[in-house]
C-alpha positions as a Python dict, from the first residue, in 0.01 Angstrom:
ca = {
    (1, 'M'): (0, 0, 0),
    (2, 'R'): (243, 84, 212),
    (3, 'R'): (399, -226, 435),
    (4, 'R'): (390, -232, 801),
    (5, 'F'): (706, -88, 934),
    (6, 'Y'): (798, -373, 1118),
    (7, 'F'): (836, -687, 1141),
    (8, 'F'): (896, -973, 1334),
    (9, 'I'): (1219, -1197, 1412),
    (10, 'S'): (1209, -1507, 1138),
    (11, 'V'): (1077, -1791, 1241),
    (12, 'S'): (1354, -2053, 1229),
    (13, 'L'): (1535, -1986, 1490),
    (14, 'F'): (1652, -2229, 1764),
    (15, 'Y'): (1371, -2468, 1884),
    (16, 'L'): (1424, -2457, 2261),
    (17, 'S'): (1361, -2739, 2479),
    (18, 'S'): (1432, -2840, 2785),
    (19, 'V'): (1800, -2928, 2714),
    (20, 'N'): (1915, -2773, 2384),
    (21, 'A'): (1823, -2598, 2081),
    (22, 'V'): (1681, -2663, 1778),
    (23, 'L'): (1857, -2509, 1480),
    (24, 'S'): (1654, -2417, 1138),
    (25, 'D'): (1817, -2197, 921),
    (26, 'S'): (1662, -1927, 738),
    (27, 'H'): (1809, -1683, 465),
    (28, 'A'): (1735, -1298, 646),
    (29, 'V'): (1660, -1184, 967),
    (30, 'A'): (1386, -885, 1009),
    (31, 'L'): (1303, -740, 1387),
    (32, 'F'): (849, -770, 1434),
    (33, 'G'): (713, -956, 1116),
    (34, 'T'): (897, -1208, 825),
    (35, 'P'): (1054, -1140, 530),
    (36, 'K'): (938, -934, 256),
    (37, 'Y'): (1103, -1202, 22),
    (38, 'P'): (1090, -1559, 99),
    (39, 'A'): (1368, -1809, 77),
    (40, 'D'): (1408, -1843, -287),
    (41, 'F'): (1273, -1546, -424),
    (42, 'K'): (1469, -1428, -768),
    (43, 'H'): (1586, -1060, -718),
    (44, 'F'): (1463, -772, -484),
    (45, 'D'): (1166, -590, -665),
    (46, 'Y'): (1381, -241, -709),
    (47, 'V'): (1560, -356, -942),
    (48, 'N'): (1561, -428, -1325),
    (49, 'P'): (1780, -832, -1315),
    (50, 'N'): (1792, -829, -1669),
    (51, 'A'): (1955, -408, -1689),
    (52, 'P'): (2313, -483, -1853),
    (53, 'K'): (2701, -483, -1733),
    (54, 'G'): (2937, -269, -1864),
    (55, 'G'): (3018, 128, -1911),
    (56, 'R'): (3151, 359, -1698),
    (57, 'L'): (2981, 543, -1395),
    (58, 'N'): (3112, 904, -1295),
    (59, 'R'): (3038, 1063, -937),
    (60, 'C'): (3113, 1355, -778),
    (61, 'F'): (3103, 1486, -434),
    (62, 'R'): (3271, 1810, -304),
    (63, 'G'): (3531, 1814, -34),
    (64, 'S'): (3835, 1559, 8),
    (65, 'F'): (3958, 1234, 103),
    (66, 'D'): (4253, 1102, 198),
    (67, 'S'): (4212, 750, 217),
    (68, 'L'): (3896, 436, 185),
    (69, 'F'): (3884, 320, 497),
    (70, 'P'): (3510, 411, 685),
    (71, 'F'): (3664, 189, 992),
    (72, 'F'): (3901, 391, 1167),
    (73, 'F'): (3811, 698, 1394),
    (74, 'K'): (4180, 888, 1330),
    (75, 'N'): (4072, 939, 1007),
    (76, 'Q'): (3764, 1133, 955),
    (77, 'N'): (3819, 1174, 556),
    (78, 'S'): (3778, 898, 417),
    (79, 'D'): (3611, 783, 75),
    (80, 'R'): (3278, 559, 109),
    (81, 'G'): (3362, 322, -181),
    (82, 'A'): (3541, 117, -59),
    (83, 'A'): (3204, 16, 173),
    (84, 'D'): (3035, 65, -37),
    (85, 'Y'): (3160, -151, -342),
    (86, 'V'): (3465, -334, -182),
    (87, 'F'): (3443, -513, 130),
    (88, 'E'): (3187, -723, 176),
    (89, 'R'): (2902, -702, 490),
    (90, 'L'): (2790, -1051, 575),
    (91, 'T'): (2373, -892, 502),
    (92, 'F'): (2238, -682, 319),
    (93, 'K'): (1991, -444, 350),
    (94, 'G'): (1680, -425, 135),
    (95, 'A'): (1585, -113, 50),
    (96, 'D'): (1223, -215, 25),
    (97, 'E'): (1139, -254, 277),
    (98, 'P'): (1234, -93, 694),
    (99, 'Y'): (1340, -405, 833),
    (100, 'A'): (1501, -712, 680),
    (101, 'F'): (1828, -800, 601),
    (102, 'Y'): (1933, -1070, 313),
    (103, 'G'): (2261, -1349, 390),
    (104, 'V'): (2533, -1229, 170),
    (105, 'L'): (2893, -1355, 298),
    (106, 'A'): (2631, -1552, 474),
    (107, 'E'): (2475, -1839, 310),
    (108, 'S'): (2275, -1882, 651),
    (109, 'V'): (2158, -1666, 962),
    (110, 'V'): (2016, -1877, 1305),
    (111, 'V'): (1893, -1641, 1608),
    (112, 'S'): (1824, -1795, 1937),
    (113, 'A'): (1432, -1691, 2085),
    (114, 'D'): (1613, -1492, 2287),
    (115, 'R'): (1791, -1322, 2010),
    (116, 'L'): (2100, -1311, 2230),
    (117, 'D'): (2291, -1652, 1964),
    (118, 'I'): (2318, -1542, 1614),
    (119, 'R'): (2491, -1850, 1413),
    (120, 'Y'): (2587, -1803, 1082),
    (121, 'R'): (2767, -2004, 801),
    (122, 'L'): (2950, -1843, 535),
    (123, 'H'): (2937, -1911, 165),
    (124, 'D'): (3106, -2198, 51),
    (125, 'A'): (3205, -1946, -227),
    (126, 'A'): (3306, -1682, -67),
    (127, 'V'): (3678, -1569, -146),
    (128, 'F'): (3820, -1228, -158),
    (129, 'S'): (3984, -1065, -533),
    (130, 'D'): (4268, -1231, -432),
    (131, 'G'): (4151, -1556, -402),
    (132, 'Q'): (4133, -1630, -74),
    (133, 'P'): (3884, -1804, 110),
    (134, 'V'): (3672, -1604, 352),
    (135, 'T'): (3688, -1734, 666),
    (136, 'A'): (3553, -1696, 1102),
    (137, 'D'): (3870, -1631, 1127),
    (138, 'D'): (3857, -1302, 894),
    (139, 'V'): (3497, -1228, 1111),
    (140, 'I'): (3658, -1243, 1423),
    (141, 'F'): (3940, -1063, 1318),
    (142, 'S'): (3720, -740, 1155),
    (143, 'H'): (3524, -720, 1457),
    (144, 'D'): (3845, -708, 1693),
    (145, 'L'): (3992, -461, 1523),
    (146, 'I'): (3669, -292, 1515),
    (147, 'L'): (3639, -257, 1837),
    (148, 'R'): (3988, -168, 1921),
    (149, 'E'): (4016, 128, 1663),
    (150, 'G'): (3691, 220, 1541),
    (151, 'H'): (3454, 495, 1484),
    (152, 'P'): (3242, 592, 1867),
    (153, 'R'): (2940, 469, 1691),
    (154, 'N'): (3070, 107, 1546),
    (155, 'K'): (3204, 124, 1904),
    (156, 'E'): (2861, 112, 2058),
    (157, 'L'): (2693, -98, 1864),
    (158, 'F'): (2946, -385, 1839),
    (159, 'S'): (3071, -345, 2232),
    (160, 'S'): (2685, -570, 2295),
    (161, 'I'): (2892, -864, 2133),
    (162, 'S'): (3026, -1068, 2454),
    (163, 'A'): (3230, -1350, 2286),
    (164, 'I'): (3238, -1451, 1907),
    (165, 'E'): (3250, -1912, 1888),
    (166, 'K'): (3371, -1998, 1595),
    (167, 'I'): (3262, -2419, 1481),
    (168, 'D'): (3446, -2425, 1154),
    (169, 'S'): (3616, -2228, 958),
    (170, 'K'): (3290, -2084, 807),
    (171, 'S'): (3031, -2129, 1083),
    (172, 'F'): (3060, -1902, 1366),
    (173, 'I'): (2811, -1812, 1612),
    (174, 'I'): (2787, -1400, 1772),
    (175, 'R'): (2725, -1370, 2136),
    (176, 'L'): (2501, -1077, 2272),
    (177, 'K'): (2510, -935, 2639),
    (178, 'K'): (2193, -973, 2823),
    (179, 'D'): (2129, -695, 2721),
    (180, 'S'): (2176, -593, 2409),
    (181, 'P'): (1894, -431, 2225),
    (182, 'W'): (1617, -637, 2048),
    (183, 'E'): (1754, -488, 1739),
    (184, 'T'): (2094, -595, 1757),
    (185, 'A'): (2046, -947, 1589),
    (186, 'G'): (2004, -798, 1267),
    (187, 'W'): (2223, -480, 1274),
    (188, 'V'): (2537, -648, 1382),
    (189, 'G'): (2559, -843, 1040),
    (190, 'Y'): (2482, -554, 790),
    (191, 'N'): (2699, -316, 1011),
    (192, 'L'): (3048, -635, 1016),
    (193, 'L'): (3185, -550, 702),
    (194, 'V'): (3487, -795, 662),
    (195, 'L'): (3885, -735, 578),
    (196, 'P'): (4035, -1036, 503),
    (197, 'K'): (4259, -1162, 840),
    (198, 'H'): (4623, -1263, 624),
    (199, 'H'): (4591, -907, 409),
    (200, 'Y'): (4558, -697, 693),
    (201, 'D'): (4676, -853, 1042),
    (202, 'G'): (4905, -775, 1294),
    (203, 'L'): (4971, -409, 1094),
    (204, 'S'): (4853, -48, 1306),
    (205, 'V'): (4660, 127, 1182),
    (206, 'Q'): (4836, 391, 1009),
    (207, 'D'): (4993, 52, 826),
    (208, 'I'): (4722, -38, 671),
    (209, 'L'): (4580, 293, 560),
    (210, 'A'): (4915, 276, 349),
    (211, 'K'): (4816, -82, 170),
    (212, 'P'): (4646, -168, -92),
    (213, 'V'): (4316, -214, -31),
    (214, 'L'): (4141, -627, -11),
    (215, 'G'): (3777, -718, -34),
    (216, 'S'): (3512, -939, -109),
    (217, 'G'): (3252, -777, -250),
    (218, 'P'): (3178, -675, -673),
    (219, 'Y'): (3443, -440, -653),
    (220, 'K'): (3914, -390, -631),
    (221, 'V'): (4043, -38, -674),
    (222, 'E'): (4204, 64, -991),
    (223, 'D'): (4383, 381, -959),
    (224, 'V'): (4373, 615, -626),
    (225, 'K'): (4439, 935, -602),
    (226, 'P'): (4413, 1097, -304),
    (227, 'P'): (4289, 1339, -243),
    (228, 'S'): (4049, 1443, -547),
    (229, 'V'): (4070, 1139, -772),
    (230, 'V'): (3941, 709, -763),
    (231, 'S'): (3812, 466, -935),
    (232, 'Y'): (3669, 136, -872),
    (233, 'R'): (3674, -134, -1161),
    (234, 'R'): (3359, -457, -1155),
    (235, 'N'): (3571, -776, -1013),
    (236, 'S'): (3456, -1005, -1367),
    (237, 'E'): (3508, -1287, -1080),
    (238, 'Y'): (3325, -1195, -766),
    (239, 'W'): (3153, -1450, -629),
    (240, 'G'): (2846, -1313, -543),
    (241, 'R'): (2695, -1200, -878),
    (242, 'D'): (2419, -1462, -909),
    (243, 'L'): (2320, -1459, -561),
    (244, 'P'): (1952, -1273, -527),
    (245, 'V'): (1970, -995, -362),
    (246, 'N'): (2276, -933, -614),
    (247, 'R'): (2157, -985, -973),
    (248, 'G'): (2006, -614, -1120),
    (249, 'R'): (2263, -445, -873),
    (250, 'H'): (2628, -377, -951),
    (251, 'N'): (2613, -368, -1320),
    (252, 'V'): (2887, -46, -1458),
    (253, 'D'): (3224, -185, -1515),
    (254, 'L'): (3425, 94, -1411),
    (255, 'I'): (3278, 377, -1089),
    (256, 'K'): (3515, 727, -1058),
    (257, 'H'): (3490, 860, -778),
    (258, 'E'): (3585, 1292, -812),
    (259, 'Y'): (3579, 1496, -545),
    (260, 'F'): (3599, 1900, -653),
    (261, 'R'): (3621, 2204, -378),
    (262, 'D'): (3243, 2258, -282),
    (263, 'E'): (2886, 2234, -485),
    (264, 'T'): (2912, 2544, -756),
    (265, 'A'): (3210, 2333, -876),
    (266, 'V'): (3039, 1982, -843),
    (267, 'F'): (2687, 2107, -1038),
    (268, 'Q'): (2975, 2296, -1336),
    (269, 'A'): (3119, 1945, -1357),
    (270, 'F'): (2789, 1746, -1410),
    (271, 'K'): (2768, 2013, -1698),
    (272, 'A'): (3083, 1980, -1887),
    (273, 'D'): (2986, 1621, -1911),
    (274, 'Q'): (3224, 1528, -1592),
    (275, 'C'): (3020, 1401, -1401),
    (276, 'D'): (2690, 1133, -1484),
    (277, 'F'): (2428, 1216, -1233),
    (278, 'V'): (2333, 1500, -1007),
    (279, 'E'): (2108, 1481, -708),
    (280, 'E'): (1943, 1789, -628),
    (281, 'H'): (1906, 1894, -275),
    (282, 'D'): (1771, 2259, -300),
    (283, 'A'): (1422, 2310, -407),
    (284, 'S'): (1533, 2681, -565),
    (285, 'R'): (1705, 2536, -816),
    (286, 'W'): (1459, 2286, -897),
    (287, 'A'): (1176, 2466, -869),
    (288, 'Q'): (1285, 2696, -1109),
    (289, 'P'): (1533, 2552, -1363),
    (290, 'A'): (1578, 2865, -1599),
    (291, 'R'): (1810, 2958, -1289),
    (292, 'V'): (2018, 2696, -1306),
    (293, 'Y'): (1878, 2361, -1516),
    (294, 'D'): (1847, 2623, -1836),
    (295, 'F'): (2136, 2511, -2045),
    (296, 'P'): (2112, 2309, -2410),
    (297, 'A'): (2185, 2005, -2244),
    (298, 'V'): (1844, 2013, -2061),
    (299, 'N'): (1739, 2197, -2387),
    (300, 'Q'): (1819, 1905, -2588),
    (301, 'G'): (1705, 1638, -2392),
    (302, 'R'): (2032, 1493, -2339),
    (303, 'I'): (2011, 1555, -2006),
    (304, 'V'): (1634, 1445, -1790),
    (305, 'K'): (1546, 1528, -1449),
    (306, 'V'): (1338, 1271, -1208),
    (307, 'E'): (1193, 1280, -951),
    (308, 'A'): (1149, 954, -707),
    (309, 'P'): (852, 1017, -428),
    (310, 'L'): (1006, 925, -70),
    (311, 'Q'): (794, 675, 84),
    (312, 'A'): (979, 689, 435),
    (313, 'P'): (1072, 843, 746),
    (314, 'R'): (1185, 1245, 596),
    (315, 'N'): (1588, 1304, 664),
    (316, 'V'): (1609, 1610, 927),
    (317, 'E'): (1838, 1871, 937),
    (318, 'G'): (1840, 2130, 1162),
    (319, 'I'): (2043, 2417, 1297),
    (320, 'V'): (2168, 2266, 1599),
    (321, 'L'): (2272, 2462, 1878),
    (322, 'N'): (2557, 2334, 2151),
    (323, 'T'): (2401, 2332, 2500),
    (324, 'R'): (2794, 2254, 2634),
    (325, 'R'): (2826, 2644, 2581),
    (326, 'P'): (2645, 2787, 2862),
    (327, 'L'): (2414, 2994, 2678),
    (328, 'F'): (2233, 2754, 2538),
    (329, 'Q'): (2193, 2565, 2820),
    (330, 'N'): (1865, 2744, 2876),
    (331, 'P'): (1526, 2573, 2710),
    (332, 'K'): (1408, 2962, 2693),
    (333, 'V'): (1727, 3088, 2514),
    (334, 'R'): (1712, 2767, 2241),
    (335, 'R'): (1336, 2865, 2171),
    (336, 'A'): (1442, 3233, 2183),
    (337, 'L'): (1621, 3150, 1865),
    (338, 'N'): (1370, 2869, 1730),
    (339, 'V'): (1097, 3121, 1792),
    (340, 'M'): (1335, 3392, 1512),
    (341, 'F'): (1397, 3190, 1283),
    (342, 'D'): (1091, 3242, 1058),
    (343, 'A'): (1057, 2891, 797),
    (344, 'E'): (804, 3025, 634),
    (345, 'W'): (959, 3304, 550),
    (346, 'V'): (1255, 3176, 425),
    (347, 'N'): (1052, 2850, 214),
    (348, 'Q'): (846, 3090, 14),
    (349, 'K'): (1136, 3318, -32),
    (350, 'Y'): (1439, 3102, -90),
    (351, 'F'): (1238, 2729, -159),
    (352, 'Y'): (950, 2837, -382),
    (353, 'G'): (802, 2677, -131),
    (354, 'S'): (906, 2359, -228),
    (355, 'Y'): (1016, 2236, 141),
    (356, 'Q'): (799, 2100, 447),
    (357, 'R'): (902, 2253, 740),
    (358, 'A'): (1028, 1922, 972),
    (359, 'N'): (842, 1876, 1303),
    (360, 'S'): (962, 1483, 1414),
    (361, 'L'): (1230, 1283, 1363),
    (362, 'F'): (1036, 1004, 1225),
    (363, 'Q'): (755, 1280, 984),
    (364, 'G'): (578, 1040, 709),
    (365, 'S'): (552, 763, 965),
    (366, 'P'): (346, 655, 1249),
    (367, 'L'): (667, 663, 1485),
    (368, 'S'): (591, 1095, 1429),
    (369, 'A'): (481, 1229, 1772),
    (370, 'Y'): (342, 1515, 1604),
    (371, 'L'): (5, 1622, 1700),
    (372, 'R'): (-54, 1298, 1841),
    (373, 'P'): (-97, 1257, 2203),
    (374, 'A'): (74, 1006, 2473),
    (375, 'D'): (-182, 660, 2423),
    (376, 'A'): (-115, 442, 2737),
    (377, 'V'): (148, 205, 2632),
    (378, 'E'): (324, 576, 2628),
    (379, 'R'): (224, 681, 2910),
    (380, 'E'): (344, 355, 3074),
    (381, 'I'): (643, 460, 3024),
    (382, 'Y'): (688, 773, 3224),
    (383, 'A'): (450, 666, 3485),
    (384, 'G'): (678, 367, 3518),
    (385, 'A'): (981, 576, 3592),
    (386, 'G'): (815, 875, 3820),
    (387, 'M'): (846, 1071, 3559),
    (388, 'F'): (708, 1290, 3390),
    (389, 'P'): (680, 1561, 3096),
    (390, 'P'): (496, 1863, 3076),
    (391, 'L'): (124, 1792, 3052),
    (392, 'D'): (67, 1975, 2665),
    (393, 'V'): (382, 1775, 2573),
    (394, 'I'): (269, 1451, 2669),
    (395, 'E'): (-112, 1608, 2498),
    (396, 'G'): (91, 1679, 2167),
    (397, 'R'): (59, 2017, 2163),
    (398, 'V'): (370, 2184, 2185),
    (399, 'A'): (435, 2268, 1759),
    (400, 'Q'): (752, 2443, 1650),
    (401, 'P'): (657, 2790, 1582),
    (402, 'Q'): (502, 2953, 1313),
    (403, 'T'): (474, 3248, 1090),
    (404, 'D'): (238, 3467, 823),
    (405, 'G'): (526, 3400, 604),
    (406, 'A'): (579, 3741, 608),
    (407, 'G'): (908, 3815, 709),
    (408, 'N'): (840, 4091, 991),
    (409, 'S'): (620, 3938, 1315),
    (410, 'R'): (551, 4175, 1580),
    (411, 'E'): (433, 3836, 1774),
    (412, 'Q'): (751, 3624, 1702),
    (413, 'L'): (975, 3929, 1854),
    (414, 'L'): (768, 3952, 2110),
    (415, 'T'): (753, 3573, 2226),
    (416, 'A'): (1215, 3559, 2198),
    (417, 'R'): (1188, 3867, 2431),
    (418, 'R'): (970, 3762, 2667),
    (419, 'L'): (1178, 3402, 2649),
    (420, 'L'): (1527, 3578, 2712),
    (421, 'L'): (1399, 3799, 2988),
    (422, 'E'): (1266, 3494, 3183),
    (423, 'A'): (1547, 3387, 3131),
    (424, 'G'): (1723, 3630, 3318),
    (425, 'Y'): (1954, 3847, 3082),
    (426, 'Q'): (1870, 4193, 3037),
    (427, 'Y'): (1784, 4452, 2734),
    (428, 'R'): (2001, 4765, 2774),
    (429, 'D'): (2033, 4987, 2479),
    (430, 'G'): (1845, 4755, 2206),
    (431, 'V'): (2119, 4422, 2298),
    (432, 'F'): (2062, 4218, 2531),
    (433, 'V'): (2315, 4119, 2775),
    (434, 'N'): (2448, 3934, 3069),
    (435, 'P'): (2328, 4073, 3340),
    (436, 'L'): (2656, 3981, 3539),
    (437, 'T'): (2891, 4050, 3265),
    (438, 'G'): (2713, 4348, 3178),
    (439, 'E'): (2789, 4101, 2849),
    (440, 'P'): (2626, 4094, 2445),
    (441, 'L'): (2465, 3740, 2365),
    (442, 'Q'): (2737, 3696, 2081),
    (443, 'I'): (2658, 3406, 1904),
    (444, 'T'): (2889, 3237, 1602),
    (445, 'A'): (2759, 3057, 1331),
    (446, 'L'): (2946, 2764, 1075),
    (447, 'S'): (2909, 2753, 698),
    (448, 'R'): (3049, 2604, 452),
    (449, 'D'): (2845, 2677, 160),
    (450, 'R'): (2610, 2906, -39),
    (451, 'R'): (2285, 2680, 104),
    (452, 'E'): (2440, 2748, 505),
    (453, 'D'): (2517, 3094, 407),
    (454, 'R'): (2162, 3218, 324),
    (455, 'L'): (1940, 3024, 588),
    (456, 'L'): (2237, 3197, 869),
    (457, 'L'): (2212, 3473, 749),
    (458, 'H'): (1837, 3547, 754),
    (459, 'L'): (1939, 3396, 1104),
    (460, 'R'): (2138, 3699, 1219),
    (461, 'E'): (1874, 3964, 1016),
    (462, 'Q'): (1629, 3806, 1232),
    (463, 'L'): (1839, 3761, 1550),
    (464, 'R'): (2051, 4151, 1482),
    (465, 'G'): (1606, 4285, 1541),
    (466, 'L'): (1594, 4073, 1864),
    (467, 'G'): (1909, 4198, 2015),
    (468, 'V'): (2124, 3920, 2006),
    (469, 'A'): (2418, 3917, 1758),
    (470, 'L'): (2532, 3630, 1410),
    (471, 'E'): (2896, 3544, 1355),
    (472, 'V'): (2885, 3371, 1086),
    (473, 'R'): (3292, 3229, 1010),
    (474, 'N'): (3243, 3053, 633),
    (475, 'V'): (3520, 2733, 699),
    (476, 'D'): (3606, 2498, 470),
    (477, 'K'): (3548, 2060, 485),
    (478, 'A'): (3798, 1951, 689),
    (479, 'L'): (3794, 2288, 949),
    (480, 'Y'): (3381, 2206, 971),
    (481, 'E'): (3381, 1849, 1050),
    (482, 'G'): (3678, 1889, 1261),
    (483, 'A'): (3448, 2153, 1495),
    (484, 'K'): (3136, 1898, 1442),
    (485, 'R'): (3339, 1647, 1660),
    (486, 'E'): (3585, 1816, 1915),
    (487, 'F'): (3208, 2022, 1939),
    (488, 'D'): (3361, 2363, 1945),
    (489, 'F'): (3109, 2570, 1772),
    (490, 'D'): (2806, 2802, 1882),
    (491, 'L'): (2588, 2701, 1557),
    (492, 'V'): (2635, 2478, 1359),
    (493, 'L'): (2356, 2256, 1047),
    (494, 'H'): (2331, 1841, 1043),
    (495, 'S'): (2125, 1588, 845),
    (496, 'W'): (2046, 1252, 1083),
    (497, 'S'): (1948, 1024, 855),
    (498, 'A'): (1587, 907, 897),
    (499, 'S'): (1510, 526, 976),
    (500, 'L'): (1271, 329, 913),
    (501, 'S'): (1328, 112, 1220),
    (502, 'P'): (1479, 301, 1507),
    (503, 'G'): (1704, 176, 1722),
    (504, 'V'): (2040, 244, 1826),
    (505, 'D'): (2132, 490, 1597),
    (506, 'Q'): (1991, 765, 1791),
    (507, 'L'): (2090, 649, 2102),
    (508, 'V'): (2469, 765, 1940),
    (509, 'R'): (2206, 1090, 1848),
    (510, 'W'): (2011, 1167, 2188),
    (511, 'S'): (2128, 982, 2480),
    (512, 'S'): (2366, 1133, 2769),
    (513, 'R'): (2594, 903, 2776),
    (514, 'F'): (2719, 1071, 2398),
    (515, 'A'): (2714, 1409, 2518),
    (516, 'A'): (3109, 1409, 2622),
    (517, 'S'): (3228, 1131, 2434),
    (518, 'R'): (3405, 1316, 2071),
    (519, 'G'): (3305, 1215, 1760),
    (520, 'S'): (3008, 1108, 1848),
    (521, 'Q'): (2621, 1259, 1687),
    (522, 'N'): (2511, 1392, 1943),
    (523, 'F'): (2644, 1694, 1857),
    (524, 'A'): (2359, 1902, 2072),
    (525, 'G'): (2527, 1755, 2397),
    (526, 'V'): (2127, 1639, 2547),
    (527, 'S'): (2163, 1527, 2840),
    (528, 'D'): (1850, 1477, 2990),
    (529, 'P'): (1707, 1109, 3202),
    (530, 'L'): (1382, 1134, 2979),
    (531, 'I'): (1492, 1119, 2656),
    (532, 'D'): (1786, 863, 2798),
    (533, 'L'): (1508, 687, 2918),
    (534, 'A'): (1284, 680, 2610),
    (535, 'L'): (1580, 551, 2469),
    (536, 'N'): (1680, 310, 2670),
    (537, 'K'): (1263, 215, 2638),
    (538, 'L'): (1351, 189, 2249),
    (539, 'L'): (1658, -24, 2288),
    (540, 'E'): (1462, -298, 2541),
    (541, 'A'): (1134, -327, 2284),
    (542, 'R'): (911, -620, 2186),
    (543, 'T'): (639, -562, 2102),
    (544, 'P'): (520, -355, 1783),
    (545, 'E'): (391, -113, 2038),
    (546, 'Q'): (595, -50, 2307),
    (547, 'H'): (846, 48, 1996),
    (548, 'T'): (613, 316, 1841),
    (549, 'A'): (556, 434, 2215),
    (550, 'A'): (882, 494, 2269),
    (551, 'A'): (937, 621, 1993),
    (552, 'R'): (755, 874, 1983),
    (553, 'A'): (769, 942, 2357),
    (554, 'L'): (1187, 1028, 2175),
    (555, 'D'): (1064, 1215, 1938),
    (556, 'R'): (850, 1434, 2161),
    (557, 'L'): (1064, 1540, 2354),
    (558, 'V'): (1349, 1575, 2128),
    (559, 'M'): (1180, 1840, 1915),
    (560, 'T'): (1023, 1962, 2255),
    (561, 'G'): (1363, 2039, 2364),
    (562, 'D'): (1475, 2270, 2121),
    (563, 'Y'): (1779, 2092, 2078),
    (564, 'F'): (1796, 2193, 1720),
    (565, 'I'): (1617, 2448, 1496),
    (566, 'P'): (1369, 2220, 1236),
    (567, 'L'): (1452, 2331, 865),
    (568, 'F'): (1314, 2161, 587),
    (569, 'H'): (1254, 1787, 444),
    (570, 'Q'): (1179, 1686, 83),
    (571, 'P'): (927, 1527, -43),
    (572, 'Y'): (1119, 1398, -380),
    (573, 'Q'): (1451, 1264, -400),
    (574, 'W'): (1578, 1529, -718),
    (575, 'L'): (1752, 1373, -983),
    (576, 'A'): (1975, 1469, -1306),
    (577, 'M'): (2089, 1229, -1504),
    (578, 'W'): (2246, 1201, -1868),
    (579, 'R'): (2010, 999, -2081),
    (580, 'R'): (2292, 745, -2080),
    (581, 'V'): (2198, 656, -1778),
    (582, 'K'): (1925, 425, -1675),
    (583, 'T'): (1719, 350, -1349),
    (584, 'P'): (1499, 100, -1317),
    (585, 'E'): (1082, 177, -1287),
    (586, 'K'): (1053, 113, -917),
    (587, 'P'): (1262, 331, -628),
    (588, 'G'): (1360, 193, -332),
    (589, 'F'): (1151, 371, -20),
    (590, 'L'): (1398, 649, -34),
    (591, 'G'): (1442, 721, -400),
    (592, 'Y'): (1610, 475, -697),
    (593, 'A'): (1965, 341, -537),
    (594, 'V'): (2284, 396, -734),
    (595, 'D'): (2390, 44, -757),
    (596, 'T'): (2070, -22, -900),
    (597, 'F'): (2236, 168, -1269),
    (598, 'W'): (2327, 101, -1564),
    (599, 'I'): (2468, 262, -1848),
    (600, 'D'): (2281, 240, -2192),
    (601, 'E'): (2538, 475, -2467),
    (602, 'R'): (2287, 368, -2744),
}
């Protein structure tokens, strides 16, 4: 049975008297309830605590990298391995519960009753791989560096910190501003990767990028050859190898990341035994194995296919409409494009019906507003501000356009044509034009692979019948990511990661504060006072009911605003693996985690 999605902060907190606060240590921090695992837990349920150590794991990726640091805004193509394997966090988020953080570098965490002060005590044994101890000074240094040079989304999170006060070499208090989101007390420890001050102090970003990577995590960098190869060697002297959060994890001695031009090259490398596994995201390939997975290693059983059910809100993928462009500032135009995308036909024709259409930011969870009328708590959000969405939106009667899947819906065409006419455009000689300039409506979409080409080319053909021109430009990863970073596009595909406990992550995606913030995830340029209201209420929520109501309000407003054309999500994690790669019996909410794999060559 699925556990409740909401957890109260672990009540080993500051107990307040009229004068002083009495402190009580905790092994974990949680929101809306108690952590799943008690203080004396031995390991997570989704790992194999007896997994053997050894072997190597080869992972293949599309694109390239130019550094190992994911921290800095100036560095856009970093390999994630350093963040996952080399740099350690204060706390770690388990994969089988929604919102709980367990100490890693932090031996104990103490949160005040008002959630504005978090006291950490570092493990005495915690050291960097050069043997130097991890101290409070390293934490303060890391925070200051990321706040000064970090990516906007990290800056937003850490901007809630008013001060970090050192108590002694192993203890410190993070003090949050009074208006900090309720969730911040949990997220700060997870997001703050700790760098060694003695190794990086006084250096510019460019000098840091050029300096050998040094961290306190389970791996060390063994070899790096930008832009295509980097290897990580398990540190046999890793100080935290016996912590409960680490048992059954970090089993492989050597992890190699290799980058290839595109997904086709990645798959060919997998077939040639250069990669140990691939995670499949194309339902057409998975549903029709004879097309892709019909080769000797599969037929002989040397490669196995694994499906793991996903038990969390699904990632949200869509074709983003950039509302910074005048054309897309009119919601009727956005709706017209959404109407013209025949999702039912695409799913059947290209993906053999294996996908489900995305109808929510939080699909598959109680946070979803899909076909749910607003309850009393959600309605109070609007009433308190004196701002109300249309009645059909509040009552949950607005859904994504649907067709019969035949691919030639006249009703679809007539609806989109009516919307464009209502938006003020004129239909002349078979094309829609701007009545002021006489220029035909023309749109450019960016694509980076065959799957995106296929989706966008379908939309192009549909829009051609409507009288709107769509050009699809296939570009390399660097140009693609650069265009997204600078918001220099009309249409582009993007996938937003799902969250069991949405909060600050949604702020950088949908808030007007980030509509003009270069590098933010507000790719659509959303700037709507009602959405801002829902976001504020989400961050202010103090009870499960308030949190759910605010999440549904956000979901309702974004999904009915047609800021992107929702695509599909897959109900399973699909993995193809060489048989030597082993996984635990039980996956986490989001499928099997790579850090729980092990190698068995027998």
